């Protein structure tokens, strides 16, 4: 049994049950080991959780970066809206996306500062990346962004609202919310060439 196998099992439990609801015994059972064997790889439940969290945030950052590289040929509006649509789909299909979103909004009280120490730099990095993308515009003809930093911040705020709807309202409501909010966001941050 490797650390990565334990982390994968832990990810599933943390995503589904939260930090407090996840049990090291259940994680160990899923790995086919005894609970004390986890301590050969991780000092504590907190240590395991933080390693999973760091790993997930790194992969999410890479996933977002890869998304924009993979879709750079699309008009900017399609890239941005597609990013939100992809996020919704992933939440319903992927434990990593579910864990990421859940811990971003509901970090364990006992590890709040540690989680925020990872979350805030992640969000700052996303805002910087989006600001550069919006400032550069898009190689495809279309509208340009008025204030890239403000547009990036507004996009992240819209994303937060969609995320809350994903968590509380479900897939159908979050998709409807995106369709209603998107035209308002886009018209507010663009101007014609």
PDB file of C-alpha atoms in Angstrom:
ATOM      1  CA  UNK A   1       0.000   0.000   0.000  1.00  0.00           C
ATOM      2  CA  UNK A   2       1.395   3.373  -1.011  1.00  0.00           C
ATOM      3  CA  UNK A   3       0.714   6.850   0.276  1.00  0.00           C
ATOM      4  CA  UNK A   4      -0.994   7.711  -2.996  1.00  0.00           C
ATOM      5  CA  UNK A   5      -3.484   4.825  -2.582  1.00  0.00           C
ATOM      6  CA  UNK A   6      -4.331   6.035   0.905  1.00  0.00           C
ATOM      7  CA  UNK A   7      -4.658   9.620  -0.335  1.00  0.00           C
ATOM      8  CA  UNK A   8      -7.014   8.534  -3.124  1.00  0.00           C
ATOM      9  CA  UNK A   9      -9.253   6.660  -0.688  1.00  0.00           C
ATOM     10  CA  UNK A  10      -9.121   9.604   1.720  1.00  0.00           C
ATOM     11  CA  UNK A  11     -10.101  11.991  -1.067  1.00  0.00           C
ATOM     12  CA  UNK A  12     -13.274  10.007  -1.697  1.00  0.00           C
ATOM     13  CA  UNK A  13     -14.198  10.034   2.000  1.00  0.00           C
ATOM     14  CA  UNK A  14     -13.341  13.717   2.542  1.00  0.00           C
ATOM     15  CA  UNK A  15     -15.304  14.698  -0.587  1.00  0.00           C
ATOM     16  CA  UNK A  16     -18.372  12.733   0.455  1.00  0.00           C
ATOM     17  CA  UNK A  17     -18.314  13.052   4.252  1.00  0.00           C
ATOM     18  CA  UNK A  18     -16.256  16.170   4.934  1.00  0.00           C
ATOM     19  CA  UNK A  19     -13.280  16.234   7.241  1.00  0.00           C
ATOM     20  CA  UNK A  20     -15.235  15.603  10.425  1.00  0.00           C
ATOM     21  CA  UNK A  21     -17.318  12.803   8.906  1.00  0.00           C
ATOM     22  CA  UNK A  22     -14.429  10.941   7.300  1.00  0.00           C
ATOM     23  CA  UNK A  23     -13.072   8.056   9.344  1.00  0.00           C
ATOM     24  CA  UNK A  24      -9.503   6.747   9.194  1.00  0.00           C
ATOM     25  CA  UNK A  25     -10.912   3.280   9.835  1.00  0.00           C
ATOM     26  CA  UNK A  26     -13.138   3.509   6.753  1.00  0.00           C
ATOM     27  CA  UNK A  27     -10.264   4.891   4.690  1.00  0.00           C
ATOM     28  CA  UNK A  28      -8.064   2.012   5.853  1.00  0.00           C
ATOM     29  CA  UNK A  29     -10.828  -0.502   5.088  1.00  0.00           C
ATOM     30  CA  UNK A  30     -11.093   0.838   1.530  1.00  0.00           C
ATOM     31  CA  UNK A  31      -7.344   0.338   1.161  1.00  0.00           C
ATOM     32  CA  UNK A  32      -7.439  -3.174   2.595  1.00  0.00           C
ATOM     33  CA  UNK A  33      -5.233  -2.239   5.546  1.00  0.00           C
ATOM     34  CA  UNK A  34      -5.657  -1.702   9.273  1.00  0.00           C
ATOM     35  CA  UNK A  35      -6.068   1.829  10.596  1.00  0.00           C
ATOM     36  CA  UNK A  36      -2.640   1.855  12.363  1.00  0.00           C
ATOM     37  CA  UNK A  37      -0.967   1.206   8.990  1.00  0.00           C
ATOM     38  CA  UNK A  38      -2.014   4.679   7.863  1.00  0.00           C
ATOM     39  CA  UNK A  39       0.354   6.117  10.473  1.00  0.00           C
ATOM     40  CA  UNK A  40       3.313   4.578   8.631  1.00  0.00           C
ATOM     41  CA  UNK A  41       2.552   7.120   5.881  1.00  0.00           C
ATOM     42  CA  UNK A  42       0.852  10.032   7.659  1.00  0.00           C
ATOM     43  CA  UNK A  43       1.349  11.431  11.151  1.00  0.00           C
ATOM     44  CA  UNK A  44      -2.371  12.038  11.742  1.00  0.00           C
ATOM     45  CA  UNK A  45      -5.745  12.526  10.121  1.00  0.00           C
ATOM     46  CA  UNK A  46      -4.878  16.226   9.888  1.00  0.00           C
ATOM     47  CA  UNK A  47      -1.623  15.408   8.091  1.00  0.00           C
ATOM     48  CA  UNK A  48      -3.438  13.144   5.624  1.00  0.00           C
ATOM     49  CA  UNK A  49      -6.121  15.770   5.025  1.00  0.00           C
ATOM     50  CA  UNK A  50      -3.606  18.559   4.420  1.00  0.00           C
ATOM     51  CA  UNK A  51      -1.602  16.429   1.985  1.00  0.00           C
ATOM     52  CA  UNK A  52      -4.783  15.582   0.076  1.00  0.00           C
ATOM     53  CA  UNK A  53      -5.792  19.258   0.112  1.00  0.00           C
ATOM     54  CA  UNK A  54      -2.422  20.477  -1.190  1.00  0.00           C
ATOM     55  CA  UNK A  55      -2.406  17.848  -3.908  1.00  0.00           C
ATOM     56  CA  UNK A  56      -5.954  18.637  -5.014  1.00  0.00           C
ATOM     57  CA  UNK A  57      -5.366  22.397  -5.128  1.00  0.00           C
ATOM     58  CA  UNK A  58      -2.207  21.894  -7.208  1.00  0.00           C
ATOM     59  CA  UNK A  59      -4.063  19.661  -9.658  1.00  0.00           C
ATOM     60  CA  UNK A  60      -7.004  22.066  -9.839  1.00  0.00           C
ATOM     61  CA  UNK A  61      -4.672  24.928 -10.669  1.00  0.00           C
ATOM     62  CA  UNK A  62      -3.059  22.823 -13.387  1.00  0.00           C
ATOM     63  CA  UNK A  63      -6.475  21.708 -14.671  1.00  0.00           C
ATOM     64  CA  UNK A  64      -7.657  25.303 -15.024  1.00  0.00           C
ATOM     65  CA  UNK A  65      -4.428  26.357 -16.734  1.00  0.00           C
ATOM     66  CA  UNK A  66      -4.716  23.376 -19.102  1.00  0.00           C
ATOM     67  CA  UNK A  67      -8.368  24.208 -19.838  1.00  0.00           C
ATOM     68  CA  UNK A  68      -7.471  27.673 -21.115  1.00  0.00           C
ATOM     69  CA  UNK A  69      -4.546  26.369 -23.172  1.00  0.00           C
ATOM     70  CA  UNK A  70      -6.717  23.648 -24.683  1.00  0.00           C
ATOM     71  CA  UNK A  71      -9.478  26.132 -25.577  1.00  0.00           C
ATOM     72  CA  UNK A  72      -7.383  29.163 -26.573  1.00  0.00           C
ATOM     73  CA  UNK A  73      -8.664  28.997 -30.169  1.00  0.00           C
ATOM     74  CA  UNK A  74     -12.212  29.747 -28.980  1.00  0.00           C
ATOM     75  CA  UNK A  75     -13.592  33.260 -28.576  1.00  0.00           C
ATOM     76  CA  UNK A  76     -12.876  34.585 -25.097  1.00  0.00           C
ATOM     77  CA  UNK A  77     -16.542  34.530 -24.089  1.00  0.00           C
ATOM     78  CA  UNK A  78     -16.791  30.824 -24.928  1.00  0.00           C
ATOM     79  CA  UNK A  79     -13.589  30.092 -23.019  1.00  0.00           C
ATOM     80  CA  UNK A  80     -14.834  31.773 -19.864  1.00  0.00           C
ATOM     81  CA  UNK A  81     -18.388  30.455 -19.917  1.00  0.00           C
ATOM     82  CA  UNK A  82     -17.068  27.017 -20.837  1.00  0.00           C
ATOM     83  CA  UNK A  83     -14.815  27.082 -17.783  1.00  0.00           C
ATOM     84  CA  UNK A  84     -17.877  27.562 -15.565  1.00  0.00           C
ATOM     85  CA  UNK A  85     -19.852  24.874 -17.379  1.00  0.00           C
ATOM     86  CA  UNK A  86     -16.932  22.453 -17.086  1.00  0.00           C
ATOM     87  CA  UNK A  87     -16.677  23.179 -13.364  1.00  0.00           C
ATOM     88  CA  UNK A  88     -20.346  22.288 -12.896  1.00  0.00           C
ATOM     89  CA  UNK A  89     -19.968  19.037 -14.818  1.00  0.00           C
ATOM     90  CA  UNK A  90     -16.844  18.053 -12.892  1.00  0.00           C
ATOM     91  CA  UNK A  91     -18.484  18.623  -9.519  1.00  0.00           C
ATOM     92  CA  UNK A  92     -21.126  16.028 -10.309  1.00  0.00           C
ATOM     93  CA  UNK A  93     -18.687  13.501 -11.791  1.00  0.00           C
ATOM     94  CA  UNK A  94     -15.400  13.832  -9.925  1.00  0.00           C
ATOM     95  CA  UNK A  95     -14.478  13.398  -6.239  1.00  0.00           C
ATOM     96  CA  UNK A  96     -11.551  15.777  -6.607  1.00  0.00           C
ATOM     97  CA  UNK A  97     -13.760  18.605  -7.875  1.00  0.00           C
ATOM     98  CA  UNK A  98     -16.314  17.865  -5.165  1.00  0.00           C
ATOM     99  CA  UNK A  99     -13.625  17.926  -2.456  1.00  0.00           C
ATOM    100  CA  UNK A 100     -12.112  21.129  -3.855  1.00  0.00           C
ATOM    101  CA  UNK A 101     -15.415  22.946  -3.827  1.00  0.00           C
ATOM    102  CA  UNK A 102     -16.541  21.609  -0.478  1.00  0.00           C
ATOM    103  CA  UNK A 103     -13.290  22.545   1.278  1.00  0.00           C
ATOM    104  CA  UNK A 104     -13.226  25.981  -0.368  1.00  0.00           C
ATOM    105  CA  UNK A 105     -16.571  26.809   1.234  1.00  0.00           C
ATOM    106  CA  UNK A 106     -16.664  24.540   4.278  1.00  0.00           C
ATOM    107  CA  UNK A 107     -13.148  24.039   5.631  1.00  0.00           C
ATOM    108  CA  UNK A 108     -12.867  22.130   8.895  1.00  0.00           C
ATOM    109  CA  UNK A 109     -12.983  24.549  11.834  1.00  0.00           C
ATOM    110  CA  UNK A 110      -9.898  22.999  13.395  1.00  0.00           C
ATOM    111  CA  UNK A 111      -7.874  23.532  10.198  1.00  0.00           C
ATOM    112  CA  UNK A 112      -9.453  26.778   8.995  1.00  0.00           C
ATOM    113  CA  UNK A 113      -6.242  28.839   8.984  1.00  0.00           C
ATOM    114  CA  UNK A 114      -4.274  26.087   7.271  1.00  0.00           C
ATOM    115  CA  UNK A 115      -6.912  25.679   4.550  1.00  0.00           C
ATOM    116  CA  UNK A 116      -7.145  29.438   4.012  1.00  0.00           C
ATOM    117  CA  UNK A 117      -3.338  29.521   3.772  1.00  0.00           C
ATOM    118  CA  UNK A 118      -3.707  27.352   0.659  1.00  0.00           C
ATOM    119  CA  UNK A 119      -7.002  28.745  -0.665  1.00  0.00           C
ATOM    120  CA  UNK A 120      -6.161  32.464  -0.720  1.00  0.00           C
ATOM    121  CA  UNK A 121      -2.901  32.093  -2.690  1.00  0.00           C
ATOM    122  CA  UNK A 122      -4.795  29.802  -5.086  1.00  0.00           C
ATOM    123  CA  UNK A 123      -7.518  32.435  -5.596  1.00  0.00           C
ATOM    124  CA  UNK A 124      -4.930  35.201  -6.026  1.00  0.00           C
ATOM    125  CA  UNK A 125      -3.152  33.104  -8.637  1.00  0.00           C
ATOM    126  CA  UNK A 126      -6.435  32.492 -10.470  1.00  0.00           C
ATOM    127  CA  UNK A 127      -7.223  36.211 -10.478  1.00  0.00           C
ATOM    128  CA  UNK A 128      -3.744  36.998 -11.832  1.00  0.00           C
ATOM    129  CA  UNK A 129      -4.068  34.344 -14.540  1.00  0.00           C
ATOM    130  CA  UNK A 130      -7.534  35.567 -15.552  1.00  0.00           C
ATOM    131  CA  UNK A 131      -6.393  39.200 -15.545  1.00  0.00           C
ATOM    132  CA  UNK A 132      -3.580  38.357 -17.971  1.00  0.00           C
ATOM    133  CA  UNK A 133      -5.959  36.404 -20.189  1.00  0.00           C
ATOM    134  CA  UNK A 134      -8.500  39.219 -20.200  1.00  0.00           C
ATOM    135  CA  UNK A 135      -5.853  41.905 -20.782  1.00  0.00           C
ATOM    136  CA  UNK A 136      -4.448  39.989 -23.738  1.00  0.00           C
ATOM    137  CA  UNK A 137      -7.910  39.558 -25.150  1.00  0.00           C
ATOM    138  CA  UNK A 138      -8.316  36.768 -27.577  1.00  0.00           C
ATOM    139  CA  UNK A 139      -6.803  36.055 -30.984  1.00  0.00           C
ATOM    140  CA  UNK A 140     -10.320  35.550 -32.324  1.00  0.00           C
ATOM    141  CA  UNK A 141     -12.257  38.655 -33.407  1.00  0.00           C
ATOM    142  CA  UNK A 142     -14.696  39.849 -30.799  1.00  0.00           C
ATOM    143  CA  UNK A 143     -15.255  42.306 -27.990  1.00  0.00           C
ATOM    144  CA  UNK A 144     -12.444  43.479 -25.757  1.00  0.00           C
ATOM    145  CA  UNK A 145     -12.419  43.620 -21.993  1.00  0.00           C
ATOM    146  CA  UNK A 146     -12.690  47.022 -20.354  1.00  0.00           C
ATOM    147  CA  UNK A 147     -10.906  46.590 -17.021  1.00  0.00           C
ATOM    148  CA  UNK A 148      -9.125  43.208 -16.932  1.00  0.00           C
ATOM    149  CA  UNK A 149      -8.484  43.085 -13.171  1.00  0.00           C
ATOM    150  CA  UNK A 150     -12.065  44.067 -12.348  1.00  0.00           C
ATOM    151  CA  UNK A 151     -13.409  41.656 -14.974  1.00  0.00           C
ATOM    152  CA  UNK A 152     -11.328  38.840 -13.455  1.00  0.00           C
ATOM    153  CA  UNK A 153     -12.573  39.663  -9.970  1.00  0.00           C
ATOM    154  CA  UNK A 154     -16.171  39.810 -11.210  1.00  0.00           C
ATOM    155  CA  UNK A 155     -15.703  36.450 -12.982  1.00  0.00           C
ATOM    156  CA  UNK A 156     -14.460  34.848  -9.760  1.00  0.00           C
ATOM    157  CA  UNK A 157     -17.406  36.378  -7.904  1.00  0.00           C
ATOM    158  CA  UNK A 158     -19.791  34.942 -10.499  1.00  0.00           C
ATOM    159  CA  UNK A 159     -18.006  31.607 -10.139  1.00  0.00           C
ATOM    160  CA  UNK A 160     -18.522  31.756  -6.362  1.00  0.00           C
ATOM    161  CA  UNK A 161     -22.238  32.324  -6.880  1.00  0.00           C
ATOM    162  CA  UNK A 162     -22.482  29.418  -9.311  1.00  0.00           C
ATOM    163  CA  UNK A 163     -20.480  27.259  -6.875  1.00  0.00           C
ATOM    164  CA  UNK A 164     -22.916  28.031  -4.059  1.00  0.00           C
ATOM    165  CA  UNK A 165     -25.791  27.064  -6.343  1.00  0.00           C
ATOM    166  CA  UNK A 166     -23.978  23.812  -7.209  1.00  0.00           C
ATOM    167  CA  UNK A 167     -23.582  23.015  -3.513  1.00  0.00           C
ATOM    168  CA  UNK A 168     -27.085  23.971  -2.393  1.00  0.00           C
ATOM    169  CA  UNK A 169     -29.317  23.923  -5.453  1.00  0.00           C
ATOM    170  CA  UNK A 170     -27.950  21.100  -7.549  1.00  0.00           C
ATOM    171  CA  UNK A 171     -27.051  20.727 -11.184  1.00  0.00           C
ATOM    172  CA  UNK A 172     -30.248  21.970 -12.820  1.00  0.00           C
ATOM    173  CA  UNK A 173     -30.502  25.112 -10.691  1.00  0.00           C
ATOM    174  CA  UNK A 174     -26.812  25.938 -11.101  1.00  0.00           C
ATOM    175  CA  UNK A 175     -27.034  25.602 -14.894  1.00  0.00           C
ATOM    176  CA  UNK A 176     -30.115  27.828 -14.951  1.00  0.00           C
ATOM    177  CA  UNK A 177     -28.353  30.380 -12.742  1.00  0.00           C
ATOM    178  CA  UNK A 178     -25.353  30.445 -15.087  1.00  0.00           C
ATOM    179  CA  UNK A 179     -27.575  30.958 -18.143  1.00  0.00           C
ATOM    180  CA  UNK A 180     -29.328  33.857 -16.395  1.00  0.00           C
ATOM    181  CA  UNK A 181     -26.213  35.546 -15.019  1.00  0.00           C
ATOM    182  CA  UNK A 182     -23.813  35.087 -17.916  1.00  0.00           C
ATOM    183  CA  UNK A 183     -25.241  37.699 -20.351  1.00  0.00           C
ATOM    184  CA  UNK A 184     -25.253  40.307 -17.596  1.00  0.00           C
ATOM    185  CA  UNK A 185     -21.616  39.562 -16.691  1.00  0.00           C
ATOM    186  CA  UNK A 186     -20.421  39.530 -20.282  1.00  0.00           C
ATOM    187  CA  UNK A 187     -22.175  42.745 -21.314  1.00  0.00           C
ATOM    188  CA  UNK A 188     -20.840  44.439 -18.203  1.00  0.00           C
ATOM    189  CA  UNK A 189     -17.170  43.673 -18.846  1.00  0.00           C
ATOM    190  CA  UNK A 190     -16.937  44.073 -22.622  1.00  0.00           C
ATOM    191  CA  UNK A 191     -17.049  46.791 -25.197  1.00  0.00           C
ATOM    192  CA  UNK A 192     -17.080  46.437 -28.948  1.00  0.00           C
ATOM    193  CA  UNK A 193     -13.875  47.032 -30.915  1.00  0.00           C
TER     194      UNK A 193
END
